[in-house]
Short mmCIF file of C-alpha atoms in Angstrom, two decimals:
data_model
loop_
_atom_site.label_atom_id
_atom_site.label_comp_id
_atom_site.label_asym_id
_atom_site.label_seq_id
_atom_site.Cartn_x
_atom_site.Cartn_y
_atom_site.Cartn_z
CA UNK A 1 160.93 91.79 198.09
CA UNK A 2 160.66 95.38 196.51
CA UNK A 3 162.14 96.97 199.16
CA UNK A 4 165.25 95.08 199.70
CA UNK A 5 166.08 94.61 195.82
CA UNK A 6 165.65 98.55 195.37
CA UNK A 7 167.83 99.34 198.48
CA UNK A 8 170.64 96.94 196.89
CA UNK A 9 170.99 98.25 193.74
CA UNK A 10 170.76 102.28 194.87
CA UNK A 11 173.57 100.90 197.35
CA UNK A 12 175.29 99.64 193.89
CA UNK A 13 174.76 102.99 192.13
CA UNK A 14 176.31 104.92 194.71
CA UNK A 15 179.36 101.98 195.33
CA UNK A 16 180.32 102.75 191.75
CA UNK A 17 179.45 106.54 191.40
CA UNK A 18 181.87 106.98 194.34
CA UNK A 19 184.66 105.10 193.46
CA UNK A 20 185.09 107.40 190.18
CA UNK A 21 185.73 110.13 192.75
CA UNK A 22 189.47 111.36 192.05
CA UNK A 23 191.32 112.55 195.33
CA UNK A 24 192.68 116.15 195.69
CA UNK A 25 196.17 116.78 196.17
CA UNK A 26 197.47 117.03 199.34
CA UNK A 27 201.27 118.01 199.73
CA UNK A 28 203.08 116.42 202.74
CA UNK A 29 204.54 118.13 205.64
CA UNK A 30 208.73 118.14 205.91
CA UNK A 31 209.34 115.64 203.14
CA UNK A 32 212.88 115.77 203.57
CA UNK A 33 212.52 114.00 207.42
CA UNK A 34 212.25 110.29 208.37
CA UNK A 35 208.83 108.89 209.41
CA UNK A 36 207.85 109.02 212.20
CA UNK A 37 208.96 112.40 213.67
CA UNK A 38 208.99 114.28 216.73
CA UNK A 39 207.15 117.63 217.05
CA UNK A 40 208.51 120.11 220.00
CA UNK A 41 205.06 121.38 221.83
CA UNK A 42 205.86 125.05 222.37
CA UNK A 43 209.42 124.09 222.13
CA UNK A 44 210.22 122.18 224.90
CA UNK A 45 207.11 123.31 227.47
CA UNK A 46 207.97 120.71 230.61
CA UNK A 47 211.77 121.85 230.53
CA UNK A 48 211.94 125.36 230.07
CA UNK A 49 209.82 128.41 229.32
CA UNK A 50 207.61 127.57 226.85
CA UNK A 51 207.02 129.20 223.32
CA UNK A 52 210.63 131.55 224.24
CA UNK A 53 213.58 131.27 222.51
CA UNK A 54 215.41 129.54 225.41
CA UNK A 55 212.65 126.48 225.09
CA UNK A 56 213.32 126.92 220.99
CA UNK A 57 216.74 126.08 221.13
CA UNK A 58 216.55 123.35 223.91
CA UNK A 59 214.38 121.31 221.84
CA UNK A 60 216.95 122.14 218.89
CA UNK A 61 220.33 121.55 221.22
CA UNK A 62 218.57 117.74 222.26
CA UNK A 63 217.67 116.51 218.96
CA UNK A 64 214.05 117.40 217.93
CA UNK A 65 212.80 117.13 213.94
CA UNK A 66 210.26 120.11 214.52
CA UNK A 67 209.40 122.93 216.45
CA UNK A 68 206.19 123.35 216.96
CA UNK A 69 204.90 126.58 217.95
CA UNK A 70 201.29 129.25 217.76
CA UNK A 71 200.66 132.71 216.99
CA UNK A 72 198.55 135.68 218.42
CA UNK A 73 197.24 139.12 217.34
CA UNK A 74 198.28 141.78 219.49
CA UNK A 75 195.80 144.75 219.77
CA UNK A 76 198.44 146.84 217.33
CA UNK A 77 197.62 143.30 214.95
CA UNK A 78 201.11 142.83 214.73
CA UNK A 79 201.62 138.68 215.21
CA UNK A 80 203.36 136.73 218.64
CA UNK A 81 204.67 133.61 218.93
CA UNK A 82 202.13 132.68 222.25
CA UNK A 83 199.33 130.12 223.25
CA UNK A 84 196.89 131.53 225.22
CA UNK A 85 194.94 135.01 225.22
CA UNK A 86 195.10 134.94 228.56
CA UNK A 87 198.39 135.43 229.96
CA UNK A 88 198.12 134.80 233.31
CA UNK A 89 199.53 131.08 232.84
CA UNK A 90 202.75 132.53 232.19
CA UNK A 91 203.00 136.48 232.93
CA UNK A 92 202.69 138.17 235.58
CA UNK A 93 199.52 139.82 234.17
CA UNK A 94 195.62 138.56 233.69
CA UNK A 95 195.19 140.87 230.64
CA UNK A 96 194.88 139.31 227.30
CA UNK A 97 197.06 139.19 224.03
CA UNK A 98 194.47 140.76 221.96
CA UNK A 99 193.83 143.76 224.37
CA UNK A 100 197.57 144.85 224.45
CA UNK A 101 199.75 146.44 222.34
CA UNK A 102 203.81 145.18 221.22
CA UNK A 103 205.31 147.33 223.36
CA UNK A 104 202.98 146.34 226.54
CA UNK A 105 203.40 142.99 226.02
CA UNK A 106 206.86 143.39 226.07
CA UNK A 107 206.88 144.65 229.61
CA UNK A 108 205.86 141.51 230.71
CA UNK A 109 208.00 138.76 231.93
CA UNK A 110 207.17 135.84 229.77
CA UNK A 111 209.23 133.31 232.34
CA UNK A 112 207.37 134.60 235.33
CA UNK A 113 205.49 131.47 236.05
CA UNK A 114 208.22 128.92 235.16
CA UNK A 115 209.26 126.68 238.24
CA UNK A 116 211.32 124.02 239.41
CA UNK A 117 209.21 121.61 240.24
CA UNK A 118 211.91 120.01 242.97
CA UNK A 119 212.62 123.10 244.77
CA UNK A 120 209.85 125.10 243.91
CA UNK A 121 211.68 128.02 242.75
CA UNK A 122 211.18 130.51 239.84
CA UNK A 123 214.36 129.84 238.81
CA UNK A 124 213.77 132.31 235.38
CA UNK A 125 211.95 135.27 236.97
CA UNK A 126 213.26 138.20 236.11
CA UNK A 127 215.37 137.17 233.76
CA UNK A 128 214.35 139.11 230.70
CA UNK A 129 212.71 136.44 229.18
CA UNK A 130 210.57 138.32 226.19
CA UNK A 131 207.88 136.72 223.71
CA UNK A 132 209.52 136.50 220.23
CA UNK A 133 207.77 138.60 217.42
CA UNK A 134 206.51 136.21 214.22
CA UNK A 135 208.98 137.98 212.05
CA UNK A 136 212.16 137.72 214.42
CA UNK A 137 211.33 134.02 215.24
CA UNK A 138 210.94 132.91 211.47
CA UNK A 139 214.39 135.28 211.21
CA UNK A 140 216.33 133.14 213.51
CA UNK A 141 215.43 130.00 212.31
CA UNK A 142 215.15 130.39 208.53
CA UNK A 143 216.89 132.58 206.34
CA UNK A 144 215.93 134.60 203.39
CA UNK A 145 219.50 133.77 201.39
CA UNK A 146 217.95 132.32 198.39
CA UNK A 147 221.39 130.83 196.71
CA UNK A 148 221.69 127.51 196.37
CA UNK A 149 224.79 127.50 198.11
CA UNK A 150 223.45 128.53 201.48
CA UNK A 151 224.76 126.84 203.96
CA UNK A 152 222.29 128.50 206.72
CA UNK A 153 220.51 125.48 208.28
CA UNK A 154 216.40 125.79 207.86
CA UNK A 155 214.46 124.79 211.32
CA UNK A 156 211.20 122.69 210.19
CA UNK A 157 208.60 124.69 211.62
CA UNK A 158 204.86 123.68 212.53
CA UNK A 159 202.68 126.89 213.54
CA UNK A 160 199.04 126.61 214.83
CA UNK A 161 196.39 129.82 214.22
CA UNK A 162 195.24 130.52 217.61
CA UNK A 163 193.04 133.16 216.56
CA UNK A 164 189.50 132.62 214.57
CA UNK A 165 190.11 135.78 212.98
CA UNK A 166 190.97 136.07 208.73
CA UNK A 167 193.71 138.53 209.26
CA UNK A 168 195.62 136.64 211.64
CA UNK A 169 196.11 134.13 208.36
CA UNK A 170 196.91 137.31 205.92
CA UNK A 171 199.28 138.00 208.38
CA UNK A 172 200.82 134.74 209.00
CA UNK A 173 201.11 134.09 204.94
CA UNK A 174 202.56 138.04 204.33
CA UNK A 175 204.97 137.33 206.99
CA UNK A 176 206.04 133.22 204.99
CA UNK A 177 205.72 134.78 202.01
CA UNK A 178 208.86 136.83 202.26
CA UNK A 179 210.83 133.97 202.17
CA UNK A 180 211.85 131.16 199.33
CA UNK A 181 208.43 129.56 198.89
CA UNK A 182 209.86 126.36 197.35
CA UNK A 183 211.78 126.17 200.79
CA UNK A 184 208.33 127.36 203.16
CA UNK A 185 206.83 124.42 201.46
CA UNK A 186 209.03 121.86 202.40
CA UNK A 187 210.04 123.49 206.07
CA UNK A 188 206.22 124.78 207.20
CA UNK A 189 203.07 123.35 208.37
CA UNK A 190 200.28 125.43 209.63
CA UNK A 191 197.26 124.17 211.71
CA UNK A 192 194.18 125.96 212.99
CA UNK A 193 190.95 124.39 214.61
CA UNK A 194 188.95 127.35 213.06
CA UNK A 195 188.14 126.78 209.10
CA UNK A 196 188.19 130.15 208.21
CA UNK A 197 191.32 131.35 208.74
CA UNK A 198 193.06 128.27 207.42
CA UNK A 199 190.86 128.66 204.46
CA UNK A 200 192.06 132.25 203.98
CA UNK A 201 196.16 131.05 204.53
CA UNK A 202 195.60 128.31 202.05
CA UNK A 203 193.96 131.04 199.46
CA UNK A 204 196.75 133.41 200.34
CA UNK A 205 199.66 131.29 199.98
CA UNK A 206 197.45 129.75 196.95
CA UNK A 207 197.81 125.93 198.61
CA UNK A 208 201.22 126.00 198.19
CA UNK A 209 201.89 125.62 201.81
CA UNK A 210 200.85 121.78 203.43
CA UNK A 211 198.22 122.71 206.45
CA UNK A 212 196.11 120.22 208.88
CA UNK A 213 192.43 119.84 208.74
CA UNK A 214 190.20 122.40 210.69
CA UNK A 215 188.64 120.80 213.60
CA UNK A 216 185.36 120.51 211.21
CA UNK A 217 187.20 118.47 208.76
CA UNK A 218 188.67 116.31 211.47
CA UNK A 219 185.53 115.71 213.12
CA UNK A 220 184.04 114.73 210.00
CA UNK A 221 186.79 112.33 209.10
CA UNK A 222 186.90 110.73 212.36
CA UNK A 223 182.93 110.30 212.61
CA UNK A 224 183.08 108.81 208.72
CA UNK A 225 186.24 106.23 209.65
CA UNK A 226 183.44 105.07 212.49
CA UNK A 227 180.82 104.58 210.57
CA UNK A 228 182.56 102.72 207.80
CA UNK A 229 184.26 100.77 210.58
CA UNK A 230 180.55 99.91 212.10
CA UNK A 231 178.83 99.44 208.87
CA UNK A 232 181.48 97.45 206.35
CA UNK A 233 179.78 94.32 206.70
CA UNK A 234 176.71 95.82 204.92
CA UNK A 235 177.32 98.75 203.50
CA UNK A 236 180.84 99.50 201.04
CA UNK A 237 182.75 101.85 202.44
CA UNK A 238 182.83 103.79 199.75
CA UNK A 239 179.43 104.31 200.03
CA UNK A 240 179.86 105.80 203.64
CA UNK A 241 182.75 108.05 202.09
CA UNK A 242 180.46 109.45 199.40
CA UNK A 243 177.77 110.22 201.47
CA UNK A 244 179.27 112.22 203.93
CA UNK A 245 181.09 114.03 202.03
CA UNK A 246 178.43 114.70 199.96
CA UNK A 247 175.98 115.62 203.08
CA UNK A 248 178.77 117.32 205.05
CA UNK A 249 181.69 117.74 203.29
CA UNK A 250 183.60 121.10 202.73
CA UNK A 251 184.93 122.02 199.42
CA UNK A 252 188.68 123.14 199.04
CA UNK A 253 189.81 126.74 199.50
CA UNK A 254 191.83 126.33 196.34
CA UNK A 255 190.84 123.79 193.96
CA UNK A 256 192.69 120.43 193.95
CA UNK A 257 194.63 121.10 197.39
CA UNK A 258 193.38 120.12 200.98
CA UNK A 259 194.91 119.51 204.33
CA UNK A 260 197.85 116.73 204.07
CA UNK A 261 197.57 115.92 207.92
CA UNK A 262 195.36 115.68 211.06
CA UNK A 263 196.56 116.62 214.44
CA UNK A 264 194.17 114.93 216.94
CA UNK A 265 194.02 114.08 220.18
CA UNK A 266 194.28 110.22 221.82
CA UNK A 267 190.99 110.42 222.74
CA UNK A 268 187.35 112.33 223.00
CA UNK A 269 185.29 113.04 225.71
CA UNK A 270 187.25 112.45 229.08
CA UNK A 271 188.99 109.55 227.11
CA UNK A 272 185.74 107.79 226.99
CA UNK A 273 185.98 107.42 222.85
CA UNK A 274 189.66 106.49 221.61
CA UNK A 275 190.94 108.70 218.56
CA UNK A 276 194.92 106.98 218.37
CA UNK A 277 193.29 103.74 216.81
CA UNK A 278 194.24 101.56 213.54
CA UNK A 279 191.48 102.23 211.84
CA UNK A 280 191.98 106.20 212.24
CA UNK A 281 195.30 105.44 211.31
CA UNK A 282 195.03 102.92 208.52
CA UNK A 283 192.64 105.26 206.58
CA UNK A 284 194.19 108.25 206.58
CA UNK A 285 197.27 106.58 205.22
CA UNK A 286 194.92 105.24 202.50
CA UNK A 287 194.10 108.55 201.67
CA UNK A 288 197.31 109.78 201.23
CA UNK A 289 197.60 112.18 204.58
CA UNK A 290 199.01 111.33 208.07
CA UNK A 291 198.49 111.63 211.34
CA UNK A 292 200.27 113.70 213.89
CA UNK A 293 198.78 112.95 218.07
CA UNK A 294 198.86 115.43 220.38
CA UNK A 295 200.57 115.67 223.71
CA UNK A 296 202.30 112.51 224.12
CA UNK A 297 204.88 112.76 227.29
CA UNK A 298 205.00 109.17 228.36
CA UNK A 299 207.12 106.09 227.18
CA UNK A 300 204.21 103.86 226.80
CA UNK A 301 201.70 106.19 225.19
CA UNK A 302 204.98 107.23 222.55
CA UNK A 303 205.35 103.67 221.73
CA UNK A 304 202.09 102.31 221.49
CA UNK A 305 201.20 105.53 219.30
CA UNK A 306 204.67 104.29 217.14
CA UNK A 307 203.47 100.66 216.83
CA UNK A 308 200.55 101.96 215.40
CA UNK A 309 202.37 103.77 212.76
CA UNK A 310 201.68 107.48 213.79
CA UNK A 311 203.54 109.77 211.47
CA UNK A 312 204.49 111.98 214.52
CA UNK A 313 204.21 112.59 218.13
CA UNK A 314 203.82 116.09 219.65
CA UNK A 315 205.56 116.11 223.21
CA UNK A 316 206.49 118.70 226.06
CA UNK A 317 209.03 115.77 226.79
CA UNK A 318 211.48 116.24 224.11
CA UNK A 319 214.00 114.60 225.66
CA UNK A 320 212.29 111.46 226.22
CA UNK A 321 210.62 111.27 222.79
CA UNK A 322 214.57 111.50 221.51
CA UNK A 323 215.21 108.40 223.83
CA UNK A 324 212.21 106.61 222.56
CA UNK A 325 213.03 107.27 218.95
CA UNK A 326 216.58 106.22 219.74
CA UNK A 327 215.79 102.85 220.62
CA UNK A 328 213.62 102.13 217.39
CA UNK A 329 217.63 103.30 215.83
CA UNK A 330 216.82 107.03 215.21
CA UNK A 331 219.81 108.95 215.87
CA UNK A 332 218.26 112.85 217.41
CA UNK A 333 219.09 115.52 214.80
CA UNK A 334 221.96 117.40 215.27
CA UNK A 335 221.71 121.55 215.35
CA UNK A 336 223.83 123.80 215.31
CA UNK A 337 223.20 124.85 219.47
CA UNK A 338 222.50 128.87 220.71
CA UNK A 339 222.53 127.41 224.55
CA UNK A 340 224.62 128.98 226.76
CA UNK A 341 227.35 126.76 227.80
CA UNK A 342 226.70 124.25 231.04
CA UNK A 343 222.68 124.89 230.45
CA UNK A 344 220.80 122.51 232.37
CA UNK A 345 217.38 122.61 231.94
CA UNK A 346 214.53 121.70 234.97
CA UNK A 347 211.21 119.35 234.77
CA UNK A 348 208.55 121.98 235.91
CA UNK A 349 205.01 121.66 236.60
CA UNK A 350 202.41 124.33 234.53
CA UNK A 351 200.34 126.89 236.41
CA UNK A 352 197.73 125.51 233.90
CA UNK A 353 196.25 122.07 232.84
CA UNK A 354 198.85 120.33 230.23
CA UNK A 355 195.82 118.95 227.93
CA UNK A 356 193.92 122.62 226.55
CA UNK A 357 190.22 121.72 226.03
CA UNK A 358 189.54 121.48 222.72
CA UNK A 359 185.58 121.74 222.40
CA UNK A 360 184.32 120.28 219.74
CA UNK A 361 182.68 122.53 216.34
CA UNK A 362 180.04 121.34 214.88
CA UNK A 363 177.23 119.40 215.72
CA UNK A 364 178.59 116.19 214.51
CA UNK A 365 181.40 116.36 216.85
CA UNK A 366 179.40 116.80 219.66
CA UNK A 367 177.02 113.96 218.54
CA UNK A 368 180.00 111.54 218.16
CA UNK A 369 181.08 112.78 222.27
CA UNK A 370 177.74 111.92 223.45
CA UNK A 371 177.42 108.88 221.36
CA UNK A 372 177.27 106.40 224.12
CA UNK A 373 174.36 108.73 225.53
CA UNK A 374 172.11 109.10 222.49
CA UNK A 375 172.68 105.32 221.82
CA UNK A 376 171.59 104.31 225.53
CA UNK A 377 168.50 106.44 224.65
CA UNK A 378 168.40 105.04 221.55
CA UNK A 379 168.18 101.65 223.39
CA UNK A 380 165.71 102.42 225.90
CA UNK A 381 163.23 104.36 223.21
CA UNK A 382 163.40 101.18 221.42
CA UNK A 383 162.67 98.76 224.36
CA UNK A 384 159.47 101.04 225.07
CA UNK A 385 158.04 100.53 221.97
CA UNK A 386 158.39 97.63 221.62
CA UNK A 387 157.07 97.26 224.92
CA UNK A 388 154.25 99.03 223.78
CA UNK A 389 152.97 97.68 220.94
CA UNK A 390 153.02 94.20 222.46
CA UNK A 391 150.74 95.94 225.55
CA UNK A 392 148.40 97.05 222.35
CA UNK A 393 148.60 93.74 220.64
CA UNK A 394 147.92 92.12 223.60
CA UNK A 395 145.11 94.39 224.12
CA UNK A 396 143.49 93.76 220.90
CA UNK A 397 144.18 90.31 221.70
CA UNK A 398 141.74 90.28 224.31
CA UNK A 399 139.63 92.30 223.33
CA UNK A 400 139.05 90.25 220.38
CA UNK A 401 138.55 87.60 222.57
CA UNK A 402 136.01 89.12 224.86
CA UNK A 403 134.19 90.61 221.79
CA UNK A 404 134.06 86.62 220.05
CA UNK A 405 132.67 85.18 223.65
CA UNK A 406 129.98 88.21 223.79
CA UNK A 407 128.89 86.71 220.26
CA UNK A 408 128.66 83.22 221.74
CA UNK A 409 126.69 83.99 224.79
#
């Protein structure tokens, strides 16, 4: 009776120590748009070149809210708007980002791999198709006028750290930094999987800026909003909260600010575990941050991720997200357009994958992918104990027996 009484009221304790926890701030991402929005995957990936300025302005010229977008370090650390370090997907060239310098890179033909995917044809191949620079991308679609009269429309912008490497994020906030930073703040969101670097932008840009979780801090929310789902019944919430943020928590790169949003993916582990759920969903609103799911290019995946109240979607398929949105009565933004005139843009098929592997950090995350494993063992580990103390009881049984008949004899 001990036991149970001193497990209920340390349960108690910790209910009421960690509901007097207070909640950092955490600044939202494009206040100024409607929820929910639509985020432009390398621009518009599936339609035209992606992470150029033709697939830029195509997202722009049919209605997107955001352009979402990555940077590199080039070997002369200057910083590219690009995905991966290896080019091959869309060059011409094997090499890597990191192993060539500005003016290498911009030998390359950044459209090389682009096809129709009717006809087959490389329909922008030598086209002069170049990578844009950090600074002339952010130059294009923001402006440094700092009057309040401007009339120079700001592009909301969401850039992703590619690189697990500190001055990639000095960079990145030097290059921000030049502009109006009441404006940044309500136009930029930056993302990394890697904690360090974010860590390092956040300190830099001293939290002004709104940023997603590392993939640590995501893991670690999505394995807690499991466990609380599991264990409710029995144990408060709260509780579950407390203790693993306690246990495995990470404090804030600058005091009272964290990430504001999670970008995750529908699911984990070949789509065995489902991420895009309500409870995901329900307690990040409850904390105050939302959730953006990455890459959504169907009808039904856009509105079953909408009924769940997703804050945004991040597509290739611009164009049909703006359809979707349109029929919940969102009318596509309107931008000023850079197309040329009678542009018509293609569906095309990637040399690469659409989904990149995103392996997990951490050995939570990889606990939570194998979960169904280790609970199977779990299982089985159980059933053979049990198995084998009732082989020993037994045992003892009869021996007892055997032993009490020797006495009678």
């Amino acid at each position: 009776m001990r036991v149970p009484m001193l497990c209920f009221i340390l349960l108690m304790l910790l209910h009421c120590f960690s509901s007097t926890q207070s909640p950092t701030k955490a600044q939202f991402p494009f206040p100024h748009l409607p929820r929910p929005y639509i985020l432009s995957h390398r621009g518009t990936r599936l339609l035209s070149p992606e992470n150029t300025f033709v697939a830029f302005d195509l997202a722009l010229y049919l209605g997107t809210d955001v352009l979402e977008t990555d940077v590199r370090l080039t070997k002369d650390e200057h910083l590219i708007i690009f995905h991966d370090d290896d080019l091959s997907a869309v060059t011409e060239s094997s090499n890597s980002v990191r192993n060539l310098t500005i003016s290498e890179l911009n030998k390359l033909d950044f459209a090389y791999q682009f096809r129709d995917a009717q006809s087959g044809e490389h329909i922008w191949r030598y086209k002069n198709v170049k990578f844009p620079r950090l600074d002339a991308f952010l130059s294009v679609y923001w402006s440094l006028d700092e009057s309040q009269d401007s009339q120079i429309e700001w592009i909301p912008v969401n850039i992703e750290l590619k690189d697990d490497e500190i001055l990639a994020a000095q960079k990145l906030a030097e290059e921000v930094m030049k502009y109006p930073m009441d404006k940044v703040a309500k136009y930029l969101n930056v993302v990394s999987r890697f904690c360090a670097p974010l860590d390092a932008f956040r300190k830099a840009t001293h939290g002004r800026v709104p940023t997603a979780s590392c993939e640590q801090e995501a893991a670690l929310f999505f394995i807690t909003t499991r466990l609380q789902t599991l264990l409710s019944p029995v144990v408060p919430k709260s509780v579950v909260d407390y203790v693993a943020q306690r246990f495995f928590g990470r404090e804030p790169a600058v005091e009272g600010h964290e990430f504001s949003n999670l970008q995750l993916p529908t699911s984990l582990a070949g789509g065995a575990i489902s991420v895009a759920s309500e409870d995901v969903i329900e307690r990040a609103h409850s904390m105050g941050k939302e959730v953006h799911f990455w890459v959504i290019n169907t009808v039904s995946d856009m509105q079953k991720l909408l009924k769940l109240k997703a804050d945004s979607v991040i597509t290739d398929r611009t164009d049909v997200a703006v359809k979707v949105f349109e029929e919940l009565g969102r009318k596509p933004k309107q931008h000023t357009s850079r197309l040329p005139p009678g542009y018509n843009p293609v569906y095309s098929i990637p040399v690469k994958d659409l989904e990149e592997p995103h392996e997990c950090v951490g050995l939570l995350c990889v606990a939570i992918e194998h979960s169904r494993t280790i609970l199977v063992i779990a299982v089985a580990a159980c059933i053979l104990i049990s198995a084998f103390m009732c082989v020993s009881c037994w045992g003892q049984c009869c021996r007892g027996r055997e032993h009490k008949q020797v006495k009678r004899d």
